[in-house]
PDB file of C-alpha atoms in Angstrom:
ATOM      1  CA  MET D   1     -48.200 192.719  79.852  1.00 42.00           C
ATOM      2  CA  ALA D   2     -46.042 193.113  82.954  1.00 42.00           C
ATOM      3  CA  SER D   3     -45.263 196.666  84.034  1.00 39.00           C
ATOM      4  CA  PHE D   4     -41.565 198.020  84.230  1.00 32.00           C
ATOM      5  CA  GLY D   5     -40.174 198.946  87.730  1.00 34.00           C
ATOM      6  CA  TRP D   6     -36.877 200.091  89.401  1.00 30.00           C
ATOM      7  CA  LYS D   7     -34.409 197.371  90.352  1.00 36.00           C
ATOM      8  CA  ARG D   8     -34.218 196.665  94.041  1.00 40.00           C
ATOM      9  CA  LYS D   9     -30.942 197.701  95.731  1.00 40.00           C
ATOM     10  CA  ILE D  10     -28.513 194.893  96.512  1.00 42.00           C
ATOM     11  CA  GLY D  11     -28.708 193.846 100.112  1.00 45.00           C
ATOM     12  CA  GLU D  12     -32.159 195.213 100.593  1.00 45.00           C
ATOM     13  CA  LYS D  13     -33.392 191.828 101.837  1.00 46.00           C
ATOM     14  CA  VAL D  14     -30.313 191.215 104.073  1.00 44.00           C
ATOM     15  CA  SER D  15     -31.345 191.008 107.672  1.00 53.00           C
ATOM     16  CA  ARG D  16     -30.090 193.449 110.293  1.00 57.00           C
ATOM     17  CA  ALA D  17     -28.357 190.674 112.307  1.00 57.00           C
ATOM     18  CA  THR D  18     -26.443 189.442 109.279  1.00 57.00           C
ATOM     19  CA  SER D  19     -25.358 193.001 108.520  1.00 58.00           C
ATOM     20  CA  GLN D  20     -24.115 193.569 112.046  1.00 61.00           C
ATOM     21  CA  GLN D  21     -22.136 190.299 111.989  1.00 62.00           C
ATOM     22  CA  PHE D  22     -20.509 191.271 108.700  1.00 55.00           C
ATOM     23  CA  GLU D  23     -19.445 194.661 110.081  1.00 64.00           C
ATOM     24  CA  ALA D  24     -17.961 193.056 113.207  1.00 65.00           C
ATOM     25  CA  GLU D  25     -15.891 190.612 111.151  1.00 65.00           C
ATOM     26  CA  ALA D  26     -14.634 193.432 108.947  1.00 64.00           C
ATOM     27  CA  ALA D  27     -13.558 195.408 112.017  1.00 62.00           C
ATOM     28  CA  ASP D  28     -11.658 192.375 113.366  1.00 60.00           C
ATOM     29  CA  GLU D  29      -9.826 191.937 110.072  1.00 61.00           C
ATOM     30  CA  LYS D  30      -8.895 195.635 110.091  1.00 59.00           C
ATOM     31  CA  ASP D  31      -7.461 195.350 113.598  1.00 58.00           C
ATOM     32  CA  LEU D  32      -5.431 192.325 112.569  1.00 53.00           C
ATOM     33  CA  ALA D  33      -4.080 194.189 109.555  1.00 54.00           C
ATOM     34  CA  GLY D  34      -3.140 197.138 111.792  1.00 54.00           C
ATOM     35  CA  ASP D  35      -1.295 194.810 114.162  1.00 56.00           C
ATOM     36  CA  ASP D  36       0.624 193.311 111.250  1.00 56.00           C
ATOM     37  CA  ASP D  37       1.730 196.788 110.100  1.00 56.00           C
ATOM     38  CA  ALA D  38       2.825 197.713 113.605  1.00 59.00           C
ATOM     39  CA  ASN D  39       4.795 194.499 113.906  1.00 64.00           C
ATOM     40  CA  TRP D  40       6.517 195.093 110.575  1.00 63.00           C
ATOM     41  CA  VAL D  41       7.551 198.624 111.555  1.00 59.00           C
ATOM     42  CA  HIS D  42       8.815 197.427 114.913  1.00 58.00           C
ATOM     43  CA  ALA D  43      10.769 194.591 113.291  1.00 60.00           C
ATOM     44  CA  THR D  44      12.373 196.960 110.800  1.00 65.00           C
ATOM     45  CA  LYS D  45      13.331 199.403 113.531  1.00 63.00           C
ATOM     46  CA  ARG D  46      14.778 196.615 115.643  1.00 63.00           C
ATOM     47  CA  ARG D  47      16.754 195.317 112.675  1.00 69.00           C
ATOM     48  CA  LYS D  48      18.290 198.749 112.174  1.00 64.00           C
ATOM     49  CA  GLU D  49      19.185 198.969 115.839  1.00 65.00           C
ATOM     50  CA  ILE D  50      20.895 195.591 115.720  1.00 70.00           C
ATOM     51  CA  LEU D  51      22.815 196.618 112.597  1.00 71.00           C
ATOM     52  CA  LEU D  52      23.915 199.850 114.238  1.00 69.00           C
ATOM     53  CA  GLU D  53      25.041 197.997 117.342  1.00 78.00           C
ATOM     54  CA  ASP D  54      27.048 195.623 115.188  1.00 76.00           C
ATOM     55  CA  CYS D  55      28.679 198.559 113.380  1.00 82.00           C
ATOM     56  CA  VAL D  56      29.598 200.255 116.652  1.00 86.00           C
ATOM     57  CA  LYS D  57      31.018 197.015 118.024  1.00 89.00           C
ATOM     58  CA  LYS D  58      33.055 196.319 114.890  1.00 90.00           C
ATOM     59  CA  SER D  59      34.266 199.927 114.794  1.00 89.00           C
ATOM     60  CA  LYS D  60      35.489 199.697 118.387  1.00 91.00           C
ATOM     61  CA  GLU D  61      37.404 196.528 117.580  1.00 92.00           C
ATOM     62  CA  LEU D  62      39.070 198.232 114.608  1.00 92.00           C
ATOM     63  CA  LYS D  63      39.846 201.292 116.725  1.00 92.00           C
ATOM     64  CA  ASP D  64      41.571 199.184 119.372  1.00 93.00           C
ATOM     65  CA  GLU D  65      43.523 197.266 116.740  1.00 93.00           C
ATOM     66  CA  GLY D  66      44.683 200.538 115.194  1.00 93.00           C
ATOM     67  CA  ALA D  67      45.742 201.857 118.604  1.00 93.00           C
ATOM     68  CA  ASP D  68      47.883 198.768 119.190  1.00 94.00           C
ATOM     69  CA  LEU D  69      49.497 199.175 115.783  1.00 94.00           C
ATOM     70  CA  ALA D  70      50.201 202.855 116.435  1.00 94.00           C
ATOM     71  CA  GLU D  71      51.886 202.066 119.746  1.00 93.00           C
ATOM     72  CA  ASN D  72      54.202 199.739 117.838  1.00 94.00           C
ATOM     73  CA  ARG D  73      54.928 202.523 115.301  1.00 93.00           C
ATOM     74  CA  ARG D  74      53.078 200.719 112.524  1.00 94.00           C
ATOM     75  CA  TYR D  75      51.381 203.952 111.572  1.00 94.00           C
ATOM     76  CA  ARG D  76      50.249 203.116 108.048  1.00 94.00           C
ATOM     77  CA  GLU D  77      48.507 199.965 109.180  1.00 95.00           C
ATOM     78  CA  ALA D  78      46.856 201.866 112.026  1.00 94.00           C
ATOM     79  CA  ILE D  79      45.480 204.442 109.582  1.00 95.00           C
ATOM     80  CA  LEU D  80      43.989 201.674 107.442  1.00 95.00           C
ATOM     81  CA  LYS D  81      42.224 200.216 110.474  1.00 94.00           C
ATOM     82  CA  TRP D  82      40.818 203.579 111.492  1.00 95.00           C
ATOM     83  CA  ASP D  83      39.660 204.397 107.978  1.00 95.00           C
ATOM     84  CA  GLU D  84      37.774 201.104 107.942  1.00 94.00           C
ATOM     85  CA  ALA D  85      36.240 201.974 111.297  1.00 93.00           C
ATOM     86  CA  LEU D  86      35.184 205.386 109.994  1.00 94.00           C
ATOM     87  CA  GLN D  87      33.210 203.664 107.266  1.00 92.00           C
ATOM     88  CA  LEU D  88      31.109 202.103 110.022  1.00 91.00           C
ATOM     89  CA  THR D  89      30.943 205.065 112.410  1.00 92.00           C
ATOM     90  CA  PRO D  90      31.692 208.246 110.436  1.00 92.00           C
ATOM     91  CA  GLU D  91      30.706 210.518 113.328  1.00 92.00           C
ATOM     92  CA  ASP D  92      33.321 209.173 115.740  1.00 94.00           C
ATOM     93  CA  ALA D  93      35.502 212.196 116.570  1.00 95.00           C
ATOM     94  CA  THR D  94      38.037 210.074 118.455  1.00 94.00           C
ATOM     95  CA  LEU D  95      38.977 208.173 115.303  1.00 95.00           C
ATOM     96  CA  TYR D  96      39.787 211.425 113.486  1.00 96.00           C
ATOM     97  CA  GLU D  97      41.760 212.747 116.440  1.00 95.00           C
ATOM     98  CA  MET D  98      43.864 209.571 116.692  1.00 96.00           C
ATOM     99  CA  LYS D  99      44.410 209.597 112.950  1.00 96.00           C
ATOM    100  CA  SER D 100      45.655 213.189 113.125  1.00 96.00           C
ATOM    101  CA  GLN D 101      48.236 212.277 115.770  1.00 95.00           C
ATOM    102  CA  VAL D 102      49.600 209.457 113.625  1.00 96.00           C
ATOM    103  CA  LEU D 103      49.743 211.664 110.536  1.00 96.00           C
ATOM    104  CA  MET D 104      51.822 214.190 112.487  1.00 95.00           C
ATOM    105  CA  SER D 105      54.204 211.384 113.424  1.00 94.00           C
ATOM    106  CA  LEU D 106      54.550 210.714 109.683  1.00 95.00           C
ATOM    107  CA  HIS D 107      55.186 214.464 109.099  1.00 94.00           C
ATOM    108  CA  GLU D 108      52.094 214.725 106.898  1.00 95.00           C
ATOM    109  CA  MET D 109      50.863 218.024 108.285  1.00 95.00           C
ATOM    110  CA  PHE D 110      48.152 218.956 105.795  1.00 95.00           C
ATOM    111  CA  PRO D 111      46.225 215.664 106.229  1.00 96.00           C
ATOM    112  CA  ALA D 112      46.825 215.920 109.975  1.00 96.00           C
ATOM    113  CA  VAL D 113      45.187 219.348 110.127  1.00 96.00           C
ATOM    114  CA  HIS D 114      42.256 218.108 108.037  1.00 96.00           C
ATOM    115  CA  ALA D 115      41.703 215.079 110.301  1.00 96.00           C
ATOM    116  CA  ALA D 116      41.859 217.251 113.433  1.00 96.00           C
ATOM    117  CA  GLU D 117      39.364 219.691 111.929  1.00 96.00           C
ATOM    118  CA  MET D 118      36.990 216.793 111.237  1.00 96.00           C
ATOM    119  CA  ALA D 119      37.327 215.726 114.879  1.00 96.00           C
ATOM    120  CA  VAL D 120      36.524 219.239 116.118  1.00 97.00           C
ATOM    121  CA  GLN D 121      33.508 219.487 113.812  1.00 96.00           C
ATOM    122  CA  ARG D 122      32.067 216.248 115.158  1.00 95.00           C
ATOM    123  CA  ASN D 123      32.784 217.020 118.795  1.00 95.00           C
ATOM    124  CA  PRO D 124      33.411 220.720 119.503  1.00 95.00           C
ATOM    125  CA  ARG D 125      33.530 219.991 123.240  1.00 95.00           C
ATOM    126  CA  SER D 126      36.537 217.679 122.956  1.00 94.00           C
ATOM    127  CA  TRP D 127      39.528 219.428 124.525  1.00 94.00           C
ATOM    128  CA  ASP D 128      41.982 216.820 123.196  1.00 94.00           C
ATOM    129  CA  ALA D 129      40.676 217.312 119.639  1.00 95.00           C
ATOM    130  CA  TRP D 130      41.384 221.059 119.925  1.00 96.00           C
ATOM    131  CA  GLN D 131      44.829 220.313 121.372  1.00 95.00           C
ATOM    132  CA  THR D 132      45.659 217.992 118.482  1.00 96.00           C
ATOM    133  CA  LEU D 133      44.402 220.584 116.001  1.00 96.00           C
ATOM    134  CA  GLY D 134      46.666 223.216 117.575  1.00 96.00           C
ATOM    135  CA  ARG D 135      49.692 220.953 117.328  1.00 95.00           C
ATOM    136  CA  ALA D 136      48.964 220.181 113.680  1.00 96.00           C
ATOM    137  CA  GLN D 137      48.550 223.891 112.905  1.00 96.00           C
ATOM    138  CA  LEU D 138      51.817 224.605 114.670  1.00 94.00           C
ATOM    139  CA  GLY D 139      53.498 222.032 112.437  1.00 93.00           C
ATOM    140  CA  LEU D 140      52.329 224.041 109.425  1.00 93.00           C
ATOM    141  CA  GLY D 141      53.689 227.265 110.868  1.00 91.00           C
ATOM    142  CA  GLU D 142      50.217 228.677 111.583  1.00 93.00           C
ATOM    143  CA  ILE D 143      51.198 229.981 115.007  1.00 93.00           C
ATOM    144  CA  ALA D 144      48.238 232.343 115.520  1.00 94.00           C
ATOM    145  CA  LEU D 145      45.713 229.616 114.651  1.00 95.00           C
ATOM    146  CA  ALA D 146      47.507 227.154 116.931  1.00 95.00           C
ATOM    147  CA  ILE D 147      47.368 229.576 119.854  1.00 95.00           C
ATOM    148  CA  ARG D 148      43.622 229.996 119.348  1.00 95.00           C
ATOM    149  CA  SER D 149      43.093 226.202 119.284  1.00 96.00           C
ATOM    150  CA  PHE D 150      45.090 225.773 122.493  1.00 95.00           C
ATOM    151  CA  GLN D 151      43.048 228.529 124.134  1.00 94.00           C
ATOM    152  CA  VAL D 152      39.799 226.783 123.189  1.00 95.00           C
ATOM    153  CA  SER D 153      41.155 223.541 124.621  1.00 94.00           C
ATOM    154  CA  LEU D 154      41.969 225.310 127.896  1.00 93.00           C
ATOM    155  CA  HIS D 155      38.544 226.938 127.944  1.00 94.00           C
ATOM    156  CA  ILE D 156      36.976 223.462 127.826  1.00 94.00           C
ATOM    157  CA  PHE D 157      39.413 221.925 130.313  1.00 92.00           C
ATOM    158  CA  PRO D 158      41.146 224.743 132.268  1.00 91.00           C
ATOM    159  CA  MET D 159      43.029 222.399 134.598  1.00 88.00           C
ATOM    160  CA  ASN D 160      45.031 220.704 131.831  1.00 88.00           C
ATOM    161  CA  PRO D 161      48.709 221.419 132.675  1.00 89.00           C
ATOM    162  CA  GLU D 162      50.027 219.921 129.438  1.00 91.00           C
ATOM    163  CA  VAL D 163      48.257 222.429 127.200  1.00 91.00           C
ATOM    164  CA  TRP D 164      49.041 225.344 129.501  1.00 87.00           C
ATOM    165  CA  LYS D 165      52.710 224.678 130.275  1.00 88.00           C
ATOM    166  CA  GLU D 166      53.859 223.003 127.067  1.00 90.00           C
ATOM    167  CA  ASP D 167      51.686 223.684 124.034  1.00 93.00           C
ATOM    168  CA  LEU D 168      50.496 227.244 124.657  1.00 92.00           C
ATOM    169  CA  SER D 169      53.775 228.385 126.210  1.00 91.00           C
ATOM    170  CA  TRP D 170      55.804 227.057 123.281  1.00 92.00           C
ATOM    171  CA  ALA D 171      53.442 228.585 120.720  1.00 93.00           C
ATOM    172  CA  ARG D 172      53.683 232.021 122.321  1.00 92.00           C
ATOM    173  CA  LYS D 173      57.472 231.804 122.406  1.00 92.00           C
ATOM    174  CA  LEU D 174      57.509 231.003 118.701  1.00 92.00           C
ATOM    175  CA  GLN D 175      55.170 233.925 118.058  1.00 90.00           C
ATOM    176  CA  GLU D 176      57.546 236.329 119.843  1.00 91.00           C
ATOM    177  CA  GLN D 177      60.494 235.025 117.827  1.00 90.00           C
ATOM    178  CA  GLN D 178      58.509 235.405 114.637  1.00 86.00           C
ATOM    179  CA  LYS D 179      57.653 239.014 115.473  1.00 86.00           C
ATOM    180  CA  ALA D 180      61.303 239.814 116.316  1.00 86.00           C
ATOM    181  CA  THR D 181      62.516 238.277 113.057  1.00 85.00           C
ATOM    182  CA  LYS D 182      59.903 240.152 111.104  1.00 80.00           C
ATOM    183  CA  THR D 183      60.882 243.435 112.747  1.00 80.00           C
ATOM    184  CA  GLU D 184      64.564 242.891 111.940  1.00 75.00           C
ATOM    185  CA  SER D 185      63.727 242.074 108.336  1.00 74.00           C
ATOM    186  CA  VAL D 186      61.630 245.203 107.968  1.00 76.00           C
ATOM    187  CA  GLN D 187      64.374 247.371 109.473  1.00 74.00           C
ATOM    188  CA  ALA D 188      67.009 245.887 107.173  1.00 75.00           C
ATOM    189  CA  LEU D 189      64.763 246.440 104.163  1.00 76.00           C
ATOM    190  CA  VAL D 190      64.147 250.064 105.126  1.00 74.00           C
ATOM    191  CA  LYS D 191      67.866 250.668 105.632  1.00 74.00           C
ATOM    192  CA  GLU D 192      68.712 249.120 102.284  1.00 74.00           C
ATOM    193  CA  LYS D 193      66.068 251.232 100.609  1.00 72.00           C
ATOM    194  CA  GLU D 194      67.479 254.378 102.174  1.00 68.00           C
ATOM    195  CA  LEU D 195      70.961 253.531 100.927  1.00 70.00           C
ATOM    196  CA  VAL D 196      69.727 252.874  97.407  1.00 67.00           C
ATOM    197  CA  GLN D 197      67.717 256.076  97.311  1.00 64.00           C
ATOM    198  CA  GLU D 198      70.443 258.317  98.802  1.00 60.00           C
ATOM    199  CA  PRO D 199      70.092 261.724  97.075  1.00 62.00           C
ATOM    200  CA  ILE D 200      72.860 263.014  94.822  1.00 59.00           C
ATOM    201  CA  PRO D 201      74.566 266.123  96.310  1.00 60.00           C
ATOM    202  CA  ASP D 202      73.478 269.342  94.686  1.00 61.00           C
ATOM    203  CA  TYR D 203      76.765 270.822  93.485  1.00 58.00           C
ATOM    204  CA  ASP D 204      77.052 274.468  92.517  1.00 59.00           C
ATOM    205  CA  PHE D 205      78.937 274.226  89.209  1.00 58.00           C
ATOM    206  CA  GLU D 206      79.161 278.029  88.937  1.00 62.00           C
ATOM    207  CA  SER D 207      81.025 278.516  92.236  1.00 67.00           C
ATOM    208  CA  ASP D 208      84.503 280.120  92.315  1.00 68.00           C
ATOM    209  CA  GLU D 209      86.167 276.927  93.486  1.00 71.00           C
ATOM    210  CA  ILE D 210      84.780 274.834  90.607  1.00 70.00           C
ATOM    211  CA  VAL D 211      85.717 277.529  88.061  1.00 70.00           C
ATOM    212  CA  ALA D 212      89.295 277.686  89.411  1.00 74.00           C
ATOM    213  CA  VAL D 213      89.696 273.898  89.231  1.00 73.00           C
ATOM    214  CA  CYS D 214      88.401 273.796  85.668  1.00 73.00           C
ATOM    215  CA  ALA D 215      90.795 276.609  84.655  1.00 75.00           C
ATOM    216  CA  ALA D 216      93.777 274.773  86.178  1.00 77.00           C
ATOM    217  CA  ILE D 217      92.895 271.583  84.313  1.00 78.00           C
ATOM    218  CA  ALA D 218      92.582 273.496  81.063  1.00 76.00           C
ATOM    219  CA  GLU D 219      96.026 275.135  81.506  1.00 76.00           C
ATOM    220  CA  LYS D 220      97.610 271.750  82.199  1.00 73.00           C
ATOM    221  CA  GLU D 221      96.071 270.203  79.109  1.00 73.00           C
ATOM    222  CA  LYS D 222      97.261 273.187  77.057  1.00 71.00           C
ATOM    223  CA  ALA D 223     100.837 272.781  78.280  1.00 68.00           C
ATOM    224  CA  LEU D 224     100.856 269.077  77.459  1.00 64.00           C
ATOM    225  CA  SER D 225      99.549 269.658  73.981  1.00 62.00           C
ATOM    226  CA  ALA D 226     102.161 272.424  73.325  1.00 59.00           C
ATOM    227  CA  ALA D 227     105.151 270.143  74.013  1.00 58.00           C
ATOM    228  CA  LYS D 228     105.627 266.501  73.017  1.00 59.00           C
ATOM    229  CA  THR D 229     108.141 264.218  74.663  1.00 61.00           C
ATOM    230  CA  VAL D 230     109.849 261.518  72.571  1.00 59.00           C
ATOM    231  CA  VAL D 231     112.072 258.732  73.845  1.00 59.00           C
ATOM    232  CA  ILE D 232     115.040 257.995  71.490  1.00 61.00           C
ATOM    233  CA  VAL D 233     116.943 254.714  71.728  1.00 58.00           C
ATOM    234  CA  SER D 234     120.230 254.512  69.775  1.00 61.00           C
ATOM    235  CA  ALA D 235     121.490 251.422  68.028  1.00 59.00           C
ATOM    236  CA  SER D 236     124.024 250.940  70.799  1.00 62.00           C
ATOM    237  CA  GLY D 237     121.256 250.904  73.431  1.00 60.00           C
ATOM    238  CA  THR D 238     121.582 254.506  74.641  1.00 65.00           C
ATOM    239  CA  VAL D 239     118.217 255.998  75.756  1.00 59.00           C
ATOM    240  CA  GLU D 240     117.587 259.751  75.358  1.00 64.00           C
ATOM    241  CA  THR D 241     114.451 261.771  76.052  1.00 63.00           C
ATOM    242  CA  VAL D 242     113.870 264.618  73.627  1.00 61.00           C
ATOM    243  CA  THR D 243     111.182 267.312  73.860  1.00 61.00           C
ATOM    244  CA  GLU D 244     109.777 268.331  70.506  1.00 57.00           C
ATOM    245  CA  LYS D 245     108.130 271.647  69.807  1.00 54.00           C
ATOM    246  CA  ASP D 246     105.819 272.393  66.946  1.00 49.00           C
ATOM    247  CA  ASN D 247     108.150 275.009  65.392  1.00 50.00           C
ATOM    248  CA  CYS D 248     111.421 273.223  66.149  1.00 48.00           C
ATOM    249  CA  PRO D 249     111.526 269.541  65.433  1.00 50.00           C
ATOM    250  CA  THR D 250     114.597 267.768  66.911  1.00 49.00           C
ATOM    251  CA  THR D 251     114.114 264.333  65.502  1.00 50.00           C
ATOM    252  CA  PRO D 252     117.605 262.791  64.731  1.00 51.00           C
ATOM    253  CA  ASP D 253     118.520 260.860  61.666  1.00 52.00           C
ATOM    254  CA  GLU D 254     116.526 257.626  61.522  1.00 49.00           C
ATOM    255  CA  THR D 255     119.588 255.705  60.379  1.00 50.00           C
ATOM    256  CA  LEU D 256     121.205 256.287  63.757  1.00 45.00           C
ATOM    257  CA  PHE D 257     118.306 256.212  66.183  1.00 44.00           C
ATOM    258  CA  ILE D 258     115.172 254.208  66.831  1.00 46.00           C
ATOM    259  CA  ARG D 259     112.171 256.163  68.018  1.00 47.00           C
ATOM    260  CA  ALA D 260     110.230 254.616  70.881  1.00 44.00           C
ATOM    261  CA  ARG D 261     106.961 255.794  72.317  1.00 44.00           C
TER     262      ARG D 261
END
């Protein structure tokens, strides 16, 4: 009977040269696979770059078209072009700044402020974005905020005469007028309040003068109540005034006279 033994391991009889050749071929295949991965990543990255370049190019074309429309006062069409461009390049601060200017021309101040704020957020170093924001804020009556925006614009570009001589100067003048108007309103309100709350004089009702006046009025009322005056009109039209006393009535016969009050 044959005896039982352990199974030999696979590859035990494979020669050393064959093994080395197999390992070399496997290494070559691994390198090829690594090159394929690198090429795929590079191709994907390049594709994204090309797409981004196309978006930037298309956005610039739309921006220029919108600028031409805005110069011809076709503001609504310009906004549509710029909105389309923002879909391609949403971080372009210039598009928001131009859009804000056009919205101010349409007297839509709230959207104009929002667009200018978006421009400032995307490019805080843009002096013209801060200038446009200040003008939009001034259109809303936010004078203090507008002055701050103009100051930031000058801090970025100190040699800008337009912001210094026109925008900031005008905003400060409006601020002074606003303060003067507010002061006048407060003074008028205080004066009106003082007139309404004027205290009632504290009369001394027990003084000699008041007592004398009251006594004189009482005597007069007593005299009027003691004597009654009656106007008598006769049938012929004669008018006679008769004073009646309580104890001595002088009323004539009613067949001859008509009593009138």
